[in-house]
Amino acid sequence: MPLKPIAPAARAAFGRRLRAWYRRNHRDLPWRKTRDPYRVLVSELMLQQTQVSRVLEFYARFIERFPTMQHLADARPKRVMESWEGLGYYARARNLHKLARHVTREGGPGALPSEPTELRKLPGIGAYTAGAVASFAYEKRAALVDTNVARVLSRVFAPKLNPKRPRDLKKLWVIAEQTLPRTGKTAWTQNQALMELGALVCTARLKRCDECPLARMCKSAE
Ligand code: SF4
């Protein structure tokens, strides 16, 4: 079934409530204080499949050892792997290193591009990571859908959609695009807010609807 567009009033209320909640409740995380694309990328890759509390410790150490993409590109693979040790899913470290070498090599782009379509051309960067770098580093008006965001969007707007089905996930990307605010700066806050709500309030295991700013408009509120 085709997706019904979300009414402008619902879109506006969704964004307003979400962002107001974020301003009062978000965690103070180091990658939210930077707009350095390389640092944003490192944090995003580390956060895939790993808890925030664990990433905090590794992120600081990694950035201290490899403060720029060039430092990472110049490092020996062994040293990169050592810095990732304990974080698991080592393919992420290998891919990140490969990416740094690709970007900084002669004839490479030199820096991470700002547009999601350009970012996606780089090895190892998928749709979510491209959206995250574009939005969180460059403050572009870019949508991003990871597991947390997909869960929140489906519960609020389309509970029949199953984020695990590729066809439904595509529809959730459409909802994410439709609900993006007008400016990139506001989209930065809203994207962070969506992810934070999915991590703290509307989690996979528990819906804390009584604490949720979206409860009045959510189709899955209990
Ligand atoms: S009201 Fe409940 S189900 Fe809906 S987004 Fe909030 S926590 Fe999730």
mmCIF file with all atom_site columns, C-alpha atoms and ligand atoms in Angstrom:
data_model
loop_
_atom_site.group_PDB
_atom_site.id
_atom_site.type_symbol
_atom_site.label_atom_id
_atom_site.label_alt_id
_atom_site.label_comp_id
_atom_site.label_asym_id
_atom_site.label_entity_id
_atom_site.label_seq_id
_atom_site.pdbx_PDB_ins_code
_atom_site.Cartn_x
_atom_site.Cartn_y
_atom_site.Cartn_z
_atom_site.occupancy
_atom_site.B_iso_or_equiv
_atom_site.pdbx_formal_charge
_atom_site.auth_seq_id
_atom_site.auth_comp_id
_atom_site.auth_asym_id
_atom_site.auth_atom_id
_atom_site.pdbx_PDB_model_num
ATOM   1   C  CA  . MET A 1 1   ? 0.000  0.000  0.000  1.00 0.00 ? 1   MET A CA  1
ATOM   2   C  CA  . PRO A 1 2   ? 1.347  3.467  -0.841 1.00 0.00 ? 2   PRO A CA  1
ATOM   3   C  CA  . LEU A 1 3   ? 2.228  5.616  2.123  1.00 0.00 ? 3   LEU A CA  1
ATOM   4   C  CA  . LYS A 1 4   ? -0.103 8.484  2.976  1.00 0.00 ? 4   LYS A CA  1
ATOM   5   C  CA  . PRO A 1 5   ? 1.790  11.776 3.306  1.00 0.00 ? 5   PRO A CA  1
ATOM   6   C  CA  . ILE A 1 6   ? 1.996  13.052 6.860  1.00 0.00 ? 6   ILE A CA  1
ATOM   7   C  CA  . ALA A 1 7   ? -0.137 16.145 7.373  1.00 0.00 ? 7   ALA A CA  1
ATOM   8   C  CA  . PRO A 1 8   ? 1.857  19.387 7.741  1.00 0.00 ? 8   PRO A CA  1
ATOM   9   C  CA  . ALA A 1 9   ? 0.400  20.047 11.217 1.00 0.00 ? 9   ALA A CA  1
ATOM   10  C  CA  . ALA A 1 10  ? 1.438  16.579 12.433 1.00 0.00 ? 10  ALA A CA  1
ATOM   11  C  CA  . ARG A 1 11  ? 4.909  17.027 10.944 1.00 0.00 ? 11  ARG A CA  1
ATOM   12  C  CA  . ALA A 1 12  ? 5.340  20.354 12.672 1.00 0.00 ? 12  ALA A CA  1
ATOM   13  C  CA  . ALA A 1 13  ? 4.088  19.075 16.044 1.00 0.00 ? 13  ALA A CA  1
ATOM   14  C  CA  . PHE A 1 14  ? 6.318  16.026 15.815 1.00 0.00 ? 14  PHE A CA  1
ATOM   15  C  CA  . GLY A 1 15  ? 9.434  18.100 15.226 1.00 0.00 ? 15  GLY A CA  1
ATOM   16  C  CA  . ARG A 1 16  ? 8.589  20.754 17.796 1.00 0.00 ? 16  ARG A CA  1
ATOM   17  C  CA  . ARG A 1 17  ? 7.906  18.283 20.600 1.00 0.00 ? 17  ARG A CA  1
ATOM   18  C  CA  . LEU A 1 18  ? 10.888 16.149 19.781 1.00 0.00 ? 18  LEU A CA  1
ATOM   19  C  CA  . ARG A 1 19  ? 13.344 19.028 19.701 1.00 0.00 ? 19  ARG A CA  1
ATOM   20  C  CA  . ALA A 1 20  ? 11.993 20.601 22.875 1.00 0.00 ? 20  ALA A CA  1
ATOM   21  C  CA  . TRP A 1 21  ? 12.376 17.260 24.640 1.00 0.00 ? 21  TRP A CA  1
ATOM   22  C  CA  . TYR A 1 22  ? 15.927 16.881 23.320 1.00 0.00 ? 22  TYR A CA  1
ATOM   23  C  CA  . ARG A 1 23  ? 16.990 20.280 24.599 1.00 0.00 ? 23  ARG A CA  1
ATOM   24  C  CA  . ARG A 1 24  ? 15.975 19.299 28.113 1.00 0.00 ? 24  ARG A CA  1
ATOM   25  C  CA  . ASN A 1 25  ? 16.993 15.648 28.174 1.00 0.00 ? 25  ASN A CA  1
ATOM   26  C  CA  . HIS A 1 26  ? 19.919 14.867 25.915 1.00 0.00 ? 26  HIS A CA  1
ATOM   27  C  CA  . ARG A 1 27  ? 23.138 13.333 27.104 1.00 0.00 ? 27  ARG A CA  1
ATOM   28  C  CA  . ASP A 1 28  ? 26.301 15.336 26.857 1.00 0.00 ? 28  ASP A CA  1
ATOM   29  C  CA  . LEU A 1 29  ? 28.338 13.287 24.374 1.00 0.00 ? 29  LEU A CA  1
ATOM   30  C  CA  . PRO A 1 30  ? 31.660 14.407 22.874 1.00 0.00 ? 30  PRO A CA  1
ATOM   31  C  CA  . TRP A 1 31  ? 30.698 13.702 19.252 1.00 0.00 ? 31  TRP A CA  1
ATOM   32  C  CA  . ARG A 1 32  ? 27.761 16.092 19.621 1.00 0.00 ? 32  ARG A CA  1
ATOM   33  C  CA  . LYS A 1 33  ? 30.166 18.937 20.308 1.00 0.00 ? 33  LYS A CA  1
ATOM   34  C  CA  . THR A 1 34  ? 32.169 18.577 17.128 1.00 0.00 ? 34  THR A CA  1
ATOM   35  C  CA  . ARG A 1 35  ? 31.386 19.278 13.484 1.00 0.00 ? 35  ARG A CA  1
ATOM   36  C  CA  . ASP A 1 36  ? 34.566 17.593 12.292 1.00 0.00 ? 36  ASP A CA  1
ATOM   37  C  CA  . PRO A 1 37  ? 33.384 15.060 9.660  1.00 0.00 ? 37  PRO A CA  1
ATOM   38  C  CA  . TYR A 1 38  ? 36.172 12.618 10.472 1.00 0.00 ? 38  TYR A CA  1
ATOM   39  C  CA  . ARG A 1 39  ? 35.339 12.607 14.191 1.00 0.00 ? 39  ARG A CA  1
ATOM   40  C  CA  . VAL A 1 40  ? 31.637 12.277 13.475 1.00 0.00 ? 40  VAL A CA  1
ATOM   41  C  CA  . LEU A 1 41  ? 32.383 9.322  11.203 1.00 0.00 ? 41  LEU A CA  1
ATOM   42  C  CA  . VAL A 1 42  ? 34.556 7.620  13.837 1.00 0.00 ? 42  VAL A CA  1
ATOM   43  C  CA  . SER A 1 43  ? 31.807 7.993  16.440 1.00 0.00 ? 43  SER A CA  1
ATOM   44  C  CA  . GLU A 1 44  ? 29.134 6.699  14.075 1.00 0.00 ? 44  GLU A CA  1
ATOM   45  C  CA  . LEU A 1 45  ? 31.127 3.605  13.179 1.00 0.00 ? 45  LEU A CA  1
ATOM   46  C  CA  . MET A 1 46  ? 31.956 2.920  16.813 1.00 0.00 ? 46  MET A CA  1
ATOM   47  C  CA  . LEU A 1 47  ? 28.315 3.322  17.844 1.00 0.00 ? 47  LEU A CA  1
ATOM   48  C  CA  . GLN A 1 48  ? 27.160 0.664  15.390 1.00 0.00 ? 48  GLN A CA  1
ATOM   49  C  CA  . GLN A 1 49  ? 26.455 -2.402 17.539 1.00 0.00 ? 49  GLN A CA  1
ATOM   50  C  CA  . THR A 1 50  ? 28.158 -0.923 20.599 1.00 0.00 ? 50  THR A CA  1
ATOM   51  C  CA  . GLN A 1 51  ? 26.775 0.810  23.678 1.00 0.00 ? 51  GLN A CA  1
ATOM   52  C  CA  . VAL A 1 52  ? 27.433 4.505  24.222 1.00 0.00 ? 52  VAL A CA  1
ATOM   53  C  CA  . SER A 1 53  ? 29.135 3.961  27.597 1.00 0.00 ? 53  SER A CA  1
ATOM   54  C  CA  . ARG A 1 54  ? 31.663 1.662  25.991 1.00 0.00 ? 54  ARG A CA  1
ATOM   55  C  CA  . VAL A 1 55  ? 32.235 3.874  22.955 1.00 0.00 ? 55  VAL A CA  1
ATOM   56  C  CA  . LEU A 1 56  ? 33.008 6.885  25.176 1.00 0.00 ? 56  LEU A CA  1
ATOM   57  C  CA  . GLU A 1 57  ? 36.207 5.344  26.454 1.00 0.00 ? 57  GLU A CA  1
ATOM   58  C  CA  . PHE A 1 58  ? 37.420 4.098  23.057 1.00 0.00 ? 58  PHE A CA  1
ATOM   59  C  CA  . TYR A 1 59  ? 36.450 7.206  21.115 1.00 0.00 ? 59  TYR A CA  1
ATOM   60  C  CA  . ALA A 1 60  ? 38.586 9.544  23.231 1.00 0.00 ? 60  ALA A CA  1
ATOM   61  C  CA  . ARG A 1 61  ? 41.615 7.267  22.991 1.00 0.00 ? 61  ARG A CA  1
ATOM   62  C  CA  . PHE A 1 62  ? 41.216 6.708  19.259 1.00 0.00 ? 62  PHE A CA  1
ATOM   63  C  CA  . ILE A 1 63  ? 40.912 10.425 18.523 1.00 0.00 ? 63  ILE A CA  1
ATOM   64  C  CA  . GLU A 1 64  ? 43.921 11.154 20.683 1.00 0.00 ? 64  GLU A CA  1
ATOM   65  C  CA  . ARG A 1 65  ? 45.992 8.642  18.686 1.00 0.00 ? 65  ARG A CA  1
ATOM   66  C  CA  . PHE A 1 66  ? 44.601 9.577  15.287 1.00 0.00 ? 66  PHE A CA  1
ATOM   67  C  CA  . PRO A 1 67  ? 43.337 13.163 15.531 1.00 0.00 ? 67  PRO A CA  1
ATOM   68  C  CA  . THR A 1 68  ? 42.764 13.556 11.773 1.00 0.00 ? 68  THR A CA  1
ATOM   69  C  CA  . MET A 1 69  ? 41.937 11.386 8.825  1.00 0.00 ? 69  MET A CA  1
ATOM   70  C  CA  . GLN A 1 70  ? 45.475 11.887 7.564  1.00 0.00 ? 70  GLN A CA  1
ATOM   71  C  CA  . HIS A 1 71  ? 46.935 10.550 10.836 1.00 0.00 ? 71  HIS A CA  1
ATOM   72  C  CA  . LEU A 1 72  ? 44.730 7.494  10.491 1.00 0.00 ? 72  LEU A CA  1
ATOM   73  C  CA  . ALA A 1 73  ? 45.618 6.981  6.826  1.00 0.00 ? 73  ALA A CA  1
ATOM   74  C  CA  . ASP A 1 74  ? 49.340 7.133  7.665  1.00 0.00 ? 74  ASP A CA  1
ATOM   75  C  CA  . ALA A 1 75  ? 49.087 4.645  10.531 1.00 0.00 ? 75  ALA A CA  1
ATOM   76  C  CA  . ARG A 1 76  ? 50.105 1.033  10.217 1.00 0.00 ? 76  ARG A CA  1
ATOM   77  C  CA  . PRO A 1 77  ? 47.139 -1.409 10.156 1.00 0.00 ? 77  PRO A CA  1
ATOM   78  C  CA  . LYS A 1 78  ? 48.438 -3.117 13.288 1.00 0.00 ? 78  LYS A CA  1
ATOM   79  C  CA  . ARG A 1 79  ? 48.316 0.110  15.279 1.00 0.00 ? 79  ARG A CA  1
ATOM   80  C  CA  . VAL A 1 80  ? 44.764 0.847  14.106 1.00 0.00 ? 80  VAL A CA  1
ATOM   81  C  CA  . MET A 1 81  ? 43.606 -2.616 15.101 1.00 0.00 ? 81  MET A CA  1
ATOM   82  C  CA  . GLU A 1 82  ? 45.283 -2.264 18.520 1.00 0.00 ? 82  GLU A CA  1
ATOM   83  C  CA  . SER A 1 83  ? 43.352 0.944  19.131 1.00 0.00 ? 83  SER A CA  1
ATOM   84  C  CA  . TRP A 1 84  ? 40.109 -0.835 18.339 1.00 0.00 ? 84  TRP A CA  1
ATOM   85  C  CA  . GLU A 1 85  ? 40.884 -3.831 20.516 1.00 0.00 ? 85  GLU A CA  1
ATOM   86  C  CA  . GLY A 1 86  ? 38.090 -4.532 22.974 1.00 0.00 ? 86  GLY A CA  1
ATOM   87  C  CA  . LEU A 1 87  ? 35.440 -2.770 20.915 1.00 0.00 ? 87  LEU A CA  1
ATOM   88  C  CA  . GLY A 1 88  ? 34.648 -5.783 18.724 1.00 0.00 ? 88  GLY A CA  1
ATOM   89  C  CA  . TYR A 1 89  ? 33.368 -5.997 15.153 1.00 0.00 ? 89  TYR A CA  1
ATOM   90  C  CA  . TYR A 1 90  ? 36.863 -5.393 13.799 1.00 0.00 ? 90  TYR A CA  1
ATOM   91  C  CA  . ALA A 1 91  ? 35.711 -5.083 10.212 1.00 0.00 ? 91  ALA A CA  1
ATOM   92  C  CA  . ARG A 1 92  ? 34.650 -1.553 11.191 1.00 0.00 ? 92  ARG A CA  1
ATOM   93  C  CA  . ALA A 1 93  ? 38.248 -0.613 12.007 1.00 0.00 ? 93  ALA A CA  1
ATOM   94  C  CA  . ARG A 1 94  ? 39.567 -2.172 8.828  1.00 0.00 ? 94  ARG A CA  1
ATOM   95  C  CA  . ASN A 1 95  ? 36.938 -0.387 6.740  1.00 0.00 ? 95  ASN A CA  1
ATOM   96  C  CA  . LEU A 1 96  ? 37.589 2.936  8.453  1.00 0.00 ? 96  LEU A CA  1
ATOM   97  C  CA  . HIS A 1 97  ? 41.309 2.639  7.815  1.00 0.00 ? 97  HIS A CA  1
ATOM   98  C  CA  . LYS A 1 98  ? 40.702 1.721  4.177  1.00 0.00 ? 98  LYS A CA  1
ATOM   99  C  CA  . LEU A 1 99  ? 38.354 4.655  3.815  1.00 0.00 ? 99  LEU A CA  1
ATOM   100 C  CA  . ALA A 1 100 ? 40.899 7.092  5.321  1.00 0.00 ? 100 ALA A CA  1
ATOM   101 C  CA  . ARG A 1 101 ? 43.531 5.884  2.849  1.00 0.00 ? 101 ARG A CA  1
ATOM   102 C  CA  . HIS A 1 102 ? 41.089 6.140  -0.043 1.00 0.00 ? 102 HIS A CA  1
ATOM   103 C  CA  . VAL A 1 103 ? 40.024 9.707  0.847  1.00 0.00 ? 103 VAL A CA  1
ATOM   104 C  CA  . THR A 1 104 ? 43.521 11.062 1.490  1.00 0.00 ? 104 THR A CA  1
ATOM   105 C  CA  . ARG A 1 105 ? 45.435 9.304  -1.287 1.00 0.00 ? 105 ARG A CA  1
ATOM   106 C  CA  . GLU A 1 106 ? 46.587 11.204 -4.356 1.00 0.00 ? 106 GLU A CA  1
ATOM   107 C  CA  . GLY A 1 107 ? 43.586 11.711 -6.609 1.00 0.00 ? 107 GLY A CA  1
ATOM   108 C  CA  . GLY A 1 108 ? 41.142 10.969 -3.732 1.00 0.00 ? 108 GLY A CA  1
ATOM   109 C  CA  . PRO A 1 109 ? 38.608 13.585 -2.578 1.00 0.00 ? 109 PRO A CA  1
ATOM   110 C  CA  . GLY A 1 110 ? 40.995 14.805 0.189  1.00 0.00 ? 110 GLY A CA  1
ATOM   111 C  CA  . ALA A 1 111 ? 38.174 15.210 2.716  1.00 0.00 ? 111 ALA A CA  1
ATOM   112 C  CA  . LEU A 1 112 ? 34.806 13.648 3.400  1.00 0.00 ? 112 LEU A CA  1
ATOM   113 C  CA  . PRO A 1 113 ? 32.206 15.209 1.101  1.00 0.00 ? 113 PRO A CA  1
ATOM   114 C  CA  . SER A 1 114 ? 29.137 16.890 2.547  1.00 0.00 ? 114 SER A CA  1
ATOM   115 C  CA  . GLU A 1 115 ? 26.370 15.488 0.323  1.00 0.00 ? 115 GLU A CA  1
ATOM   116 C  CA  . PRO A 1 116 ? 24.873 12.073 1.165  1.00 0.00 ? 116 PRO A CA  1
ATOM   117 C  CA  . THR A 1 117 ? 24.982 11.008 -2.502 1.00 0.00 ? 117 THR A CA  1
ATOM   118 C  CA  . GLU A 1 118 ? 28.727 11.744 -2.658 1.00 0.00 ? 118 GLU A CA  1
ATOM   119 C  CA  . LEU A 1 119 ? 29.410 10.120 0.704  1.00 0.00 ? 119 LEU A CA  1
ATOM   120 C  CA  . ARG A 1 120 ? 27.693 6.962  -0.460 1.00 0.00 ? 120 ARG A CA  1
ATOM   121 C  CA  . LYS A 1 121 ? 30.180 6.589  -3.278 1.00 0.00 ? 121 LYS A CA  1
ATOM   122 C  CA  . LEU A 1 122 ? 32.944 6.018  -0.718 1.00 0.00 ? 122 LEU A CA  1
ATOM   123 C  CA  . PRO A 1 123 ? 33.840 2.463  0.286  1.00 0.00 ? 123 PRO A CA  1
ATOM   124 C  CA  . GLY A 1 124 ? 32.001 1.214  3.354  1.00 0.00 ? 124 GLY A CA  1
ATOM   125 C  CA  . ILE A 1 125 ? 29.578 4.146  3.707  1.00 0.00 ? 125 ILE A CA  1
ATOM   126 C  CA  . GLY A 1 126 ? 25.919 3.130  3.649  1.00 0.00 ? 126 GLY A CA  1
ATOM   127 C  CA  . ALA A 1 127 ? 22.762 5.224  3.574  1.00 0.00 ? 127 ALA A CA  1
ATOM   128 C  CA  . TYR A 1 128 ? 22.589 5.772  7.335  1.00 0.00 ? 128 TYR A CA  1
ATOM   129 C  CA  . THR A 1 129 ? 26.259 6.755  7.771  1.00 0.00 ? 129 THR A CA  1
ATOM   130 C  CA  . ALA A 1 130 ? 26.069 9.096  4.778  1.00 0.00 ? 130 ALA A CA  1
ATOM   131 C  CA  . GLY A 1 131 ? 23.041 10.836 6.316  1.00 0.00 ? 131 GLY A CA  1
ATOM   132 C  CA  . ALA A 1 132 ? 24.725 11.007 9.720  1.00 0.00 ? 132 ALA A CA  1
ATOM   133 C  CA  . VAL A 1 133 ? 27.934 12.621 8.410  1.00 0.00 ? 133 VAL A CA  1
ATOM   134 C  CA  . ALA A 1 134 ? 25.983 15.056 6.204  1.00 0.00 ? 134 ALA A CA  1
ATOM   135 C  CA  . SER A 1 135 ? 23.662 16.067 9.043  1.00 0.00 ? 135 SER A CA  1
ATOM   136 C  CA  . PHE A 1 136 ? 25.874 15.878 12.129 1.00 0.00 ? 136 PHE A CA  1
ATOM   137 C  CA  . ALA A 1 137 ? 29.086 17.254 10.631 1.00 0.00 ? 137 ALA A CA  1
ATOM   138 C  CA  . TYR A 1 138 ? 27.933 19.539 7.822  1.00 0.00 ? 138 TYR A CA  1
ATOM   139 C  CA  . GLU A 1 139 ? 24.469 20.400 9.165  1.00 0.00 ? 139 GLU A CA  1
ATOM   140 C  CA  . LYS A 1 140 ? 22.927 19.450 5.845  1.00 0.00 ? 140 LYS A CA  1
ATOM   141 C  CA  . ARG A 1 141 ? 19.216 18.870 5.666  1.00 0.00 ? 141 ARG A CA  1
ATOM   142 C  CA  . ALA A 1 142 ? 19.672 15.105 5.424  1.00 0.00 ? 142 ALA A CA  1
ATOM   143 C  CA  . ALA A 1 143 ? 17.541 12.234 6.681  1.00 0.00 ? 143 ALA A CA  1
ATOM   144 C  CA  . LEU A 1 144 ? 19.008 9.256  8.485  1.00 0.00 ? 144 LEU A CA  1
ATOM   145 C  CA  . VAL A 1 145 ? 17.390 6.033  9.574  1.00 0.00 ? 145 VAL A CA  1
ATOM   146 C  CA  . ASP A 1 146 ? 19.126 3.535  11.842 1.00 0.00 ? 146 ASP A CA  1
ATOM   147 C  CA  . THR A 1 147 ? 17.473 0.890  14.004 1.00 0.00 ? 147 THR A CA  1
ATOM   148 C  CA  . ASN A 1 148 ? 16.461 3.380  16.712 1.00 0.00 ? 148 ASN A CA  1
ATOM   149 C  CA  . VAL A 1 149 ? 15.068 5.929  14.293 1.00 0.00 ? 149 VAL A CA  1
ATOM   150 C  CA  . ALA A 1 150 ? 13.202 3.262  12.301 1.00 0.00 ? 150 ALA A CA  1
ATOM   151 C  CA  . ARG A 1 151 ? 11.579 1.981  15.474 1.00 0.00 ? 151 ARG A CA  1
ATOM   152 C  CA  . VAL A 1 152 ? 10.437 5.431  16.631 1.00 0.00 ? 152 VAL A CA  1
ATOM   153 C  CA  . LEU A 1 153 ? 9.119  6.467  13.211 1.00 0.00 ? 153 LEU A CA  1
ATOM   154 C  CA  . SER A 1 154 ? 7.213  3.246  12.701 1.00 0.00 ? 154 SER A CA  1
ATOM   155 C  CA  . ARG A 1 155 ? 5.682  3.328  16.175 1.00 0.00 ? 155 ARG A CA  1
ATOM   156 C  CA  . VAL A 1 156 ? 4.620  6.944  15.851 1.00 0.00 ? 156 VAL A CA  1
ATOM   157 C  CA  . PHE A 1 157 ? 3.368  7.037  12.258 1.00 0.00 ? 157 PHE A CA  1
ATOM   158 C  CA  . ALA A 1 158 ? 3.082  3.567  10.797 1.00 0.00 ? 158 ALA A CA  1
ATOM   159 C  CA  . PRO A 1 159 ? 2.964  0.688  13.289 1.00 0.00 ? 159 PRO A CA  1
ATOM   160 C  CA  . LYS A 1 160 ? 2.168  -1.799 10.545 1.00 0.00 ? 160 LYS A CA  1
ATOM   161 C  CA  . LEU A 1 161 ? 5.551  -1.294 8.945  1.00 0.00 ? 161 LEU A CA  1
ATOM   162 C  CA  . ASN A 1 162 ? 8.256  -3.731 9.929  1.00 0.00 ? 162 ASN A CA  1
ATOM   163 C  CA  . PRO A 1 163 ? 11.706 -2.059 9.794  1.00 0.00 ? 163 PRO A CA  1
ATOM   164 C  CA  . LYS A 1 164 ? 13.299 -5.451 9.179  1.00 0.00 ? 164 LYS A CA  1
ATOM   165 C  CA  . ARG A 1 165 ? 11.578 -5.742 5.793  1.00 0.00 ? 165 ARG A CA  1
ATOM   166 C  CA  . PRO A 1 166 ? 13.492 -3.802 3.110  1.00 0.00 ? 166 PRO A CA  1
ATOM   167 C  CA  . ARG A 1 167 ? 10.272 -2.576 1.473  1.00 0.00 ? 167 ARG A CA  1
ATOM   168 C  CA  . ASP A 1 168 ? 8.989  -1.205 4.758  1.00 0.00 ? 168 ASP A CA  1
ATOM   169 C  CA  . LEU A 1 169 ? 12.360 0.278  5.650  1.00 0.00 ? 169 LEU A CA  1
ATOM   170 C  CA  . LYS A 1 170 ? 12.238 2.258  2.398  1.00 0.00 ? 170 LYS A CA  1
ATOM   171 C  CA  . LYS A 1 171 ? 8.876  3.687  3.499  1.00 0.00 ? 171 LYS A CA  1
ATOM   172 C  CA  . LEU A 1 172 ? 10.395 4.697  6.827  1.00 0.00 ? 172 LEU A CA  1
ATOM   173 C  CA  . TRP A 1 173 ? 13.091 6.610  4.938  1.00 0.00 ? 173 TRP A CA  1
ATOM   174 C  CA  . VAL A 1 174 ? 10.275 8.417  3.123  1.00 0.00 ? 174 VAL A CA  1
ATOM   175 C  CA  . ILE A 1 175 ? 8.711  9.317  6.491  1.00 0.00 ? 175 ILE A CA  1
ATOM   176 C  CA  . ALA A 1 176 ? 12.110 10.512 7.747  1.00 0.00 ? 176 ALA A CA  1
ATOM   177 C  CA  . GLU A 1 177 ? 12.417 12.771 4.685  1.00 0.00 ? 177 GLU A CA  1
ATOM   178 C  CA  . GLN A 1 178 ? 8.869  14.056 5.070  1.00 0.00 ? 178 GLN A CA  1
ATOM   179 C  CA  . THR A 1 179 ? 9.363  14.996 8.707  1.00 0.00 ? 179 THR A CA  1
ATOM   180 C  CA  . LEU A 1 180 ? 12.707 16.752 8.228  1.00 0.00 ? 180 LEU A CA  1
ATOM   181 C  CA  . PRO A 1 181 ? 12.555 20.393 9.276  1.00 0.00 ? 181 PRO A CA  1
ATOM   182 C  CA  . ARG A 1 182 ? 13.310 23.131 6.771  1.00 0.00 ? 182 ARG A CA  1
ATOM   183 C  CA  . THR A 1 183 ? 16.851 24.029 7.756  1.00 0.00 ? 183 THR A CA  1
ATOM   184 C  CA  . GLY A 1 184 ? 19.913 21.858 8.174  1.00 0.00 ? 184 GLY A CA  1
ATOM   185 C  CA  . LYS A 1 185 ? 20.617 23.302 11.596 1.00 0.00 ? 185 LYS A CA  1
ATOM   186 C  CA  . THR A 1 186 ? 17.190 22.336 12.900 1.00 0.00 ? 186 THR A CA  1
ATOM   187 C  CA  . ALA A 1 187 ? 17.514 18.961 11.150 1.00 0.00 ? 187 ALA A CA  1
ATOM   188 C  CA  . TRP A 1 188 ? 20.726 18.403 13.155 1.00 0.00 ? 188 TRP A CA  1
ATOM   189 C  CA  . THR A 1 189 ? 18.793 18.762 16.416 1.00 0.00 ? 189 THR A CA  1
ATOM   190 C  CA  . GLN A 1 190 ? 15.842 16.722 15.220 1.00 0.00 ? 190 GLN A CA  1
ATOM   191 C  CA  . ASN A 1 191 ? 17.993 13.844 13.982 1.00 0.00 ? 191 ASN A CA  1
ATOM   192 C  CA  . GLN A 1 192 ? 19.908 13.779 17.264 1.00 0.00 ? 192 GLN A CA  1
ATOM   193 C  CA  . ALA A 1 193 ? 16.584 13.928 19.119 1.00 0.00 ? 193 ALA A CA  1
ATOM   194 C  CA  . LEU A 1 194 ? 15.112 11.001 17.208 1.00 0.00 ? 194 LEU A CA  1
ATOM   195 C  CA  . MET A 1 195 ? 18.135 8.868  17.981 1.00 0.00 ? 195 MET A CA  1
ATOM   196 C  CA  . GLU A 1 196 ? 18.164 9.943  21.621 1.00 0.00 ? 196 GLU A CA  1
ATOM   197 C  CA  . LEU A 1 197 ? 14.468 9.182  22.055 1.00 0.00 ? 197 LEU A CA  1
ATOM   198 C  CA  . GLY A 1 198 ? 15.027 5.736  20.532 1.00 0.00 ? 198 GLY A CA  1
ATOM   199 C  CA  . ALA A 1 199 ? 17.912 5.120  22.918 1.00 0.00 ? 199 ALA A CA  1
ATOM   200 C  CA  . LEU A 1 200 ? 16.341 6.454  26.127 1.00 0.00 ? 200 LEU A CA  1
ATOM   201 C  CA  . VAL A 1 201 ? 12.541 6.426  25.910 1.00 0.00 ? 201 VAL A CA  1
ATOM   202 C  CA  . CYS A 1 202 ? 11.212 4.371  23.009 1.00 0.00 ? 202 CYS A CA  1
ATOM   203 C  CA  . THR A 1 203 ? 13.611 1.473  23.232 1.00 0.00 ? 203 THR A CA  1
ATOM   204 C  CA  . ALA A 1 204 ? 13.414 -1.967 21.646 1.00 0.00 ? 204 ALA A CA  1
ATOM   205 C  CA  . ARG A 1 205 ? 12.711 -3.549 25.014 1.00 0.00 ? 205 ARG A CA  1
ATOM   206 C  CA  . LEU A 1 206 ? 10.580 -0.888 26.647 1.00 0.00 ? 206 LEU A CA  1
ATOM   207 C  CA  . LYS A 1 207 ? 8.214  1.897  25.640 1.00 0.00 ? 207 LYS A CA  1
ATOM   208 C  CA  . ARG A 1 208 ? 8.259  4.637  28.265 1.00 0.00 ? 208 ARG A CA  1
ATOM   209 C  CA  . CYS A 1 209 ? 5.156  6.297  26.841 1.00 0.00 ? 209 CYS A CA  1
ATOM   210 C  CA  . ASP A 1 210 ? 4.387  8.173  30.062 1.00 0.00 ? 210 ASP A CA  1
ATOM   211 C  CA  . GLU A 1 211 ? 7.688  10.076 29.671 1.00 0.00 ? 211 GLU A CA  1
ATOM   212 C  CA  . CYS A 1 212 ? 7.474  10.492 25.913 1.00 0.00 ? 212 CYS A CA  1
ATOM   213 C  CA  . PRO A 1 213 ? 6.952  13.882 24.264 1.00 0.00 ? 213 PRO A CA  1
ATOM   214 C  CA  . LEU A 1 214 ? 5.218  12.167 21.312 1.00 0.00 ? 214 LEU A CA  1
ATOM   215 C  CA  . ALA A 1 215 ? 2.646  10.233 23.321 1.00 0.00 ? 215 ALA A CA  1
ATOM   216 C  CA  . ARG A 1 216 ? -0.282 12.448 22.295 1.00 0.00 ? 216 ARG A CA  1
ATOM   217 C  CA  . MET A 1 217 ? 0.295  11.859 18.609 1.00 0.00 ? 217 MET A CA  1
ATOM   218 C  CA  . CYS A 1 218 ? 1.804  8.363  18.599 1.00 0.00 ? 218 CYS A CA  1
ATOM   219 C  CA  . LYS A 1 219 ? -0.125 5.491  17.029 1.00 0.00 ? 219 LYS A CA  1
ATOM   220 C  CA  . SER A 1 220 ? 1.523  2.972  19.373 1.00 0.00 ? 220 SER A CA  1
ATOM   221 C  CA  . ALA A 1 221 ? 1.244  4.900  22.661 1.00 0.00 ? 221 ALA A CA  1
ATOM   222 C  CA  . GLU A 1 222 ? 0.165  2.802  25.643 1.00 0.00 ? 222 GLU A CA  1
HETATM 223 S  S1  . SF4 B 2 .   ? 4.527  7.226  22.820 1.00 0.00 ? 1   SF4 B S1  1
HETATM 224 FE FE1 . SF4 B 2 .   ? 5.454  5.271  23.380 1.00 0.00 ? 1   SF4 B FE1 1
HETATM 225 S  S2  . SF4 B 2 .   ? 5.506  4.057  21.524 1.00 0.00 ? 1   SF4 B S2  1
HETATM 226 FE FE2 . SF4 B 2 .   ? 5.145  6.177  20.931 1.00 0.00 ? 1   SF4 B FE2 1
HETATM 227 S  S3  . SF4 B 2 .   ? 7.170  7.007  20.496 1.00 0.00 ? 1   SF4 B S3  1
HETATM 228 FE FE3 . SF4 B 2 .   ? 6.727  7.465  22.614 1.00 0.00 ? 1   SF4 B FE3 1
HETATM 229 S  S4  . SF4 B 2 .   ? 7.584  5.758  23.808 1.00 0.00 ? 1   SF4 B S4  1
HETATM 230 FE FE4 . SF4 B 2 .   ? 7.464  5.122  21.649 1.00 0.00 ? 1   SF4 B FE4 1
#
